[in-house]
Steps between C-alpha positions, in 0.01 A plus 500: 500500500207381708272523197738281297506237772121502520462448124759222510315323781163522320657371177646201684158410648335528156760268346444242773121508447530465121746215541264317741199500265710412198631187671158394634223599256167416672310342209768345278611226736472171308376300801219751558397482133494120505293502819244736343470273197440187712243684713273563199522267204280490190354155433585350160229278352513247216181467296371150421206408278202316646420165337126557458443146365197273559553211743508164317184290491514217755473155338700261722423174673513592866387433855309780669629586848274786605300790361549863595238771453634855488348830388229322302746270323555127539850354528592131515817369659605180323781246461621302201552124503835413660565865591470628858510866399188715519361682198212743458225527243228762471148462366357807331192523277496120462864469392786362710834684493835379629682736739794267552712382791415650842653266761683182594422202723614690811277800430240586762159451337312709757733796446479456124122509510507822704768705324594339169286739292451862608342803337729803469452870430789555258261618228208740526361387164466124563531239772843338519563186707818362653565124490778364722708187446665355809751231583615389846303784663666767284335695220708452185302709253197727487307513172255780420198446277178675406171401334420631152203382292444208743858380455782507759786708358849438643683829547826456688696271736748629754736316738392448859201642684348802330316730742323826420557826688460867420864558591524860376146588617389630160171305498631220273652180634845367424605138535782394727656156446759325714658359184450142618809522722467414869869480596607829339188715459480727199171685479408617150274796423238486222303791354202382293372645172240237414315719249824546305589130532812574706653454842808687621748314722773635729766291675550723803769287664719537194436873478577559869808271488391317816516133596134453601191713451169445680171687476332568835125531443455641853666831412508470119878531486788297359776379735835468323768297679864509397780289649832675550762267642326301772237765578159572347375854445137592426350798319128563446351650186159632401374491140320815383415389145830618351769490766613285790544742788729395784321546832721317744 
């Protein structure tokens, strides 16, 4: 009799334990699975072809505003008759090339002289330069060009300010652009393949489904802000070359 009661008691405990784990499986909870996915997300890139076209020869009636010497090259800031915009030409091996619109009447000439053209390190095989076009103190586009056979070759233009960082710390720089948006920042990520004539672009705000995305060059991380109701929530991500890893 006692033995039967003991077996019955043990069987009841076993049934309760089995029932508990069946109702609450530890790794099949849908919220937990979704959280794991958002904590580590593979970055999807779209491949775009580089232009790789020679800059047009400059043959316009103009008024020279100032000359800019940079990295052994000579640039001339000029205006056209009846036009208060600023344009840029480049003299190379005795030929003048037109690099197009770079500013408006409210552009700061001193700042333009200092930072309008900058050498980058996006290619180990050849020097690539970044040319910025501004308007009302904002950078609208950044155009990348190189020099081949004494001719400036236009490679690619991206929206906003393009800045170079080795985000994933693999020894090769990526470009981060603010997309030209100041009111609702959307920082884009670019992986360069200059030798192959390609650049790969990722819209990280779209992929993270957030409202704003900002790159912080102090810690090399992306801050994603999402508004839920009247409150804002922030998550930080680190790019490792393949994935965005949530770190906070």
